[in-house]
XYZ file of N, CA and C in Angstrom:
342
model
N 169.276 63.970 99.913
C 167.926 64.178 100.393
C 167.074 62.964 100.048
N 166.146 62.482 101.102
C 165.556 60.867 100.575
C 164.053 61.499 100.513
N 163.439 61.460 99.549
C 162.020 61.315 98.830
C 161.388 60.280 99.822
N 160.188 61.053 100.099
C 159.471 60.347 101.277
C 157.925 59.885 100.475
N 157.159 59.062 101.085
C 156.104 58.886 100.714
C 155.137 60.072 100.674
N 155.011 60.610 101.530
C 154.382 61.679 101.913
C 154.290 62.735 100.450
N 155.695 62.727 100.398
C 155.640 63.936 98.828
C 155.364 62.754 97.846
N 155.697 62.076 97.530
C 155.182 61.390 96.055
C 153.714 61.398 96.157
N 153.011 61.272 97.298
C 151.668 61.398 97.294
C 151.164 62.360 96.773
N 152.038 63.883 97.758
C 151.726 64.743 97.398
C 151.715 65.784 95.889
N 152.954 65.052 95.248
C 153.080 65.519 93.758
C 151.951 64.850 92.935
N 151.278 64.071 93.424
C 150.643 63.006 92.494
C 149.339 64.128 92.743
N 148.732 64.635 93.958
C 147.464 65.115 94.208
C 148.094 66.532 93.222
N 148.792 66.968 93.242
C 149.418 68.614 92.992
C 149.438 68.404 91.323
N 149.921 67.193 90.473
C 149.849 66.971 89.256
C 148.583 66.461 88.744
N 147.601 65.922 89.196
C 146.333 65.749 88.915
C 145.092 65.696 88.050
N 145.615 67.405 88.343
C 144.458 68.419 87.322
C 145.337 68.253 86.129
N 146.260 68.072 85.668
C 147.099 68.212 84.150
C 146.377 67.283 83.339
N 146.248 65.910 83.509
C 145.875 65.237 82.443
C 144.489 65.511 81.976
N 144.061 65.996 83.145
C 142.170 66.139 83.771
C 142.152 66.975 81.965
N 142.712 68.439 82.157
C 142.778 69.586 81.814
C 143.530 68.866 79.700
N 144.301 68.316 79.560
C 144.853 67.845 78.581
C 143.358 67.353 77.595
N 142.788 66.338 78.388
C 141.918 65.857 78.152
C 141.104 66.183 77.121
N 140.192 67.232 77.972
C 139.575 68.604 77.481
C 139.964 69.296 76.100
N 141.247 69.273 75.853
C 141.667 69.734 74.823
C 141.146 69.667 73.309
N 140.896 68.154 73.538
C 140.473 67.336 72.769
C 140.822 67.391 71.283
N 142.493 66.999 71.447
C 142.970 66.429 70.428
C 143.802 65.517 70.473
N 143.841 64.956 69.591
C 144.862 62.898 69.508
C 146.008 63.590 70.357
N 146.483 64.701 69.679
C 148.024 64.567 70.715
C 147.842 64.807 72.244
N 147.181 65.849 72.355
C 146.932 65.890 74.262
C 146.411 64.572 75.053
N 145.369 64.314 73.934
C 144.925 63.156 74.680
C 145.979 61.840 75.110
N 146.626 61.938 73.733
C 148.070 60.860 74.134
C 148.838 61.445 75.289
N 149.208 62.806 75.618
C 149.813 63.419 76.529
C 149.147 63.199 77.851
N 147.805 63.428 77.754
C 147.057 62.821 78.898
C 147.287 61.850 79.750
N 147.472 60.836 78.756
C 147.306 59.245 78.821
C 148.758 59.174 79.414
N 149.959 59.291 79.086
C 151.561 59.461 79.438
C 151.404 59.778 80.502
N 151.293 61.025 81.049
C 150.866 61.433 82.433
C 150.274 60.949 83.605
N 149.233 60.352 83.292
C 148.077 59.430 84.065
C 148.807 58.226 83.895
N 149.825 57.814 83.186
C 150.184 56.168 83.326
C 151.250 56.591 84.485
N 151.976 57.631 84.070
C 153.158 58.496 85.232
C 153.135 58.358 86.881
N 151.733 59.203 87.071
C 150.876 59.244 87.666
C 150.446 58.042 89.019
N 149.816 57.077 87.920
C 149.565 55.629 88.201
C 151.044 55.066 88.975
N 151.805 55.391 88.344
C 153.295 54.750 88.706
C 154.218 55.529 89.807
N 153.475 56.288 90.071
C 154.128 57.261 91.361
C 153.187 56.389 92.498
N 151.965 55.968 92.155
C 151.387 55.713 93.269
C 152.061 54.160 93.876
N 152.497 53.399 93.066
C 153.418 52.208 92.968
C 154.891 52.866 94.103
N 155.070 53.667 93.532
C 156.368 54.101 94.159
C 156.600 54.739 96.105
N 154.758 55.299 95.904
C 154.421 55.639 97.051
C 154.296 54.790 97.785
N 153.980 53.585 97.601
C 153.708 52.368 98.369
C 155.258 51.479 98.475
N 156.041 51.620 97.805
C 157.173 51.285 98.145
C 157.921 52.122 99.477
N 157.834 52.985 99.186
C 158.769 54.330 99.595
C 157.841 53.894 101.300
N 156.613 53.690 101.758
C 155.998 53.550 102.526
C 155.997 52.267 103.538
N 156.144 51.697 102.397
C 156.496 49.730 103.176
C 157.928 49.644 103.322
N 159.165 50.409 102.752
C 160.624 50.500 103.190
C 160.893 51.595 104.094
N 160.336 52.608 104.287
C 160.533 53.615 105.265
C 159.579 53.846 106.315
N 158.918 53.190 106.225
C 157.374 53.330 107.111
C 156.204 54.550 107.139
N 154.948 54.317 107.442
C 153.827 54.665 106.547
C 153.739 55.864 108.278
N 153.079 56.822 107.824
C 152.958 57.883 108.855
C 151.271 57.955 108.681
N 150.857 58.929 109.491
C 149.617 59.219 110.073
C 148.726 59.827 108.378
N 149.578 60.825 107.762
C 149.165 61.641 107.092
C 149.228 60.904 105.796
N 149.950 59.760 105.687
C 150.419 59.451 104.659
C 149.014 58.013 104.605
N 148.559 57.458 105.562
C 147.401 56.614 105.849
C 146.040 57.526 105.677
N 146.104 58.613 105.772
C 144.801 59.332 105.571
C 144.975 60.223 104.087
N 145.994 60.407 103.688
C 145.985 61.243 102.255
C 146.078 59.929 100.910
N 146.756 59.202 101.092
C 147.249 58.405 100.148
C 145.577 57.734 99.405
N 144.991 57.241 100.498
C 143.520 56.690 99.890
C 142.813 57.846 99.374
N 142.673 59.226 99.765
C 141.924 59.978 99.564
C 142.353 60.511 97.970
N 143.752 60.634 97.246
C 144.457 60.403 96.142
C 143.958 59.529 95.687
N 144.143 58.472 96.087
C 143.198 57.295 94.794
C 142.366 57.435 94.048
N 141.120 57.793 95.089
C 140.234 58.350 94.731
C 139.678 59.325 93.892
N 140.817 60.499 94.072
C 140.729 61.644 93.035
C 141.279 61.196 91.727
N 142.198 60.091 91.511
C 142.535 59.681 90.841
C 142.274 58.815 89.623
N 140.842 58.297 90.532
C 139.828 57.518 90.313
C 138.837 58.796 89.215
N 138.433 59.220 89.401
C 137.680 60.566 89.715
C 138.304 61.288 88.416
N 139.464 61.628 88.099
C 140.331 62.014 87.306
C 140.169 61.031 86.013
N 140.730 60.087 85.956
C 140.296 59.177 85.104
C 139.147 59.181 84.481
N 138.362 58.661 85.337
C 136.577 58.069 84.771
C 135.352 58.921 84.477
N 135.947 60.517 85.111
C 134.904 61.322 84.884
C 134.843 61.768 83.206
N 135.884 62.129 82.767
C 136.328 62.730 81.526
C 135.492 61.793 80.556
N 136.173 59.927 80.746
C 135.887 58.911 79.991
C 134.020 59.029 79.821
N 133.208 59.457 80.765
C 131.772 59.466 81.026
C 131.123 60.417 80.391
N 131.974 61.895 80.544
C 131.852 62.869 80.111
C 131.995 62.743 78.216
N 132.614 62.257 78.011
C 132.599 61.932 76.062
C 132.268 60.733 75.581
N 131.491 60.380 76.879
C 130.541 58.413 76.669
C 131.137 57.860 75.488
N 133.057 57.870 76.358
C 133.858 56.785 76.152
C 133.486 55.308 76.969
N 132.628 55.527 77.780
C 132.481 54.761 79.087
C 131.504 55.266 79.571
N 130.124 54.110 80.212
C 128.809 54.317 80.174
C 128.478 55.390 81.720
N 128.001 56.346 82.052
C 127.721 57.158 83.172
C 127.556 55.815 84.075
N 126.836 55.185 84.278
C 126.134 53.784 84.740
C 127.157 53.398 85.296
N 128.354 52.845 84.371
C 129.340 52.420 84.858
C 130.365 52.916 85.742
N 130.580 54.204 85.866
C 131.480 55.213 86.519
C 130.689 55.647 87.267
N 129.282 55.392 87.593
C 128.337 55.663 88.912
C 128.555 54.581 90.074
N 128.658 53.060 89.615
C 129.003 52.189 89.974
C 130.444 52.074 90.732
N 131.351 52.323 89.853
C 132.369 51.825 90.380
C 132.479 53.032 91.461
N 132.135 54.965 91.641
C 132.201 55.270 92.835
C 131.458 54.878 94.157
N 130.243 53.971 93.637
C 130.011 53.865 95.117
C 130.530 52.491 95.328
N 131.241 51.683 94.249
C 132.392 50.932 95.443
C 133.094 51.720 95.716
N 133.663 52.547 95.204
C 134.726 52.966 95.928
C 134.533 53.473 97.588
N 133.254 54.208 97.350
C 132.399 54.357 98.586
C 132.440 53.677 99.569
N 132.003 52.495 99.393
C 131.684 51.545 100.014
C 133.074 51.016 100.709
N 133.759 51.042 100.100
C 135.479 50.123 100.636
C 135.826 51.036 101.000
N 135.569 52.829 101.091
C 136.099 53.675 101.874
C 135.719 53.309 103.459
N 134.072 53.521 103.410
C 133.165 53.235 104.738
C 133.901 51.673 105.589
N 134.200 50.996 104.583
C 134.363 49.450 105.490
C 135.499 49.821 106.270
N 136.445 50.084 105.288
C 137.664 50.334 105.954
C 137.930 51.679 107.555
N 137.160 52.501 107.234
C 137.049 53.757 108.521
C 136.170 52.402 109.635
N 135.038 51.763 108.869
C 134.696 50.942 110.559
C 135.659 49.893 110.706
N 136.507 49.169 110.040
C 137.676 48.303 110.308
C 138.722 49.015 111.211
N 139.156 50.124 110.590
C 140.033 51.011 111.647
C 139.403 51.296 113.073
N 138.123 51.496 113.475
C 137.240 51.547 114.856
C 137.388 50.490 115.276
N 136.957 49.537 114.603
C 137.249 48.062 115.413
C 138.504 47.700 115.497
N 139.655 48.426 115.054
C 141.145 47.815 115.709
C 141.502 46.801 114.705
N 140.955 46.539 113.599
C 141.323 45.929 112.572
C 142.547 46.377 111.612
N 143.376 45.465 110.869
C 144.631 46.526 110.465
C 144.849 45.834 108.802
């Protein structure tokens, strides 16, 4: 059976909430467990992009894969803001780049840009 992009994406959105939730716990060991997970995580998305550029990238897999990042994004930086490990300011910032390089890219795709 060959592992498609599509599911590594999808295990990555489906595993998510774990580290989110570890986090919370708030003790050295979860938090290290956290951190294992989310590096895991991080490294599935590496794999997704392989699995995508050797087998080729599908419809669903161009519209879910960025939208994962994001949560991923989101997953990460909220927690860090939330125990001002990391300044609100700063994790306000970096979503509306993220924002922003979402928007460019949907009018790049209108204009036939690739």
């Amino acid at each position: 059976m060959r592992i498609t992009a599509n599911q590594v994406t999808l295990l990555r959105l489906v595993l998510l909430p774990s580290p989110v939730a570890l986090v919370y716990r708030n003790t050295h060991a979860f938090m290290l467990g956290a951190l294992s997970i989310y590096i895991l995580l991080g490294l599935t998305d590496v794999l997704d992009g392989y699995l995508a550029r050797k087998h080729g990238s599908t419809t669903l897999g161009a519209l879910l894969d960025p939208v994962v990042d994001k949560i991923f994004l989101v997953a990460g930086f909220v927690p860090l803001a939330d125990f001002q490990i990391m300044p609100t300011t700063l994790v306000f910032i970096l979503f509306i780049r993220e924002l922003g390089v979402t928007a460019l890219r949907s009018i790049a795709l209108e204009e036939g840009f690739s």
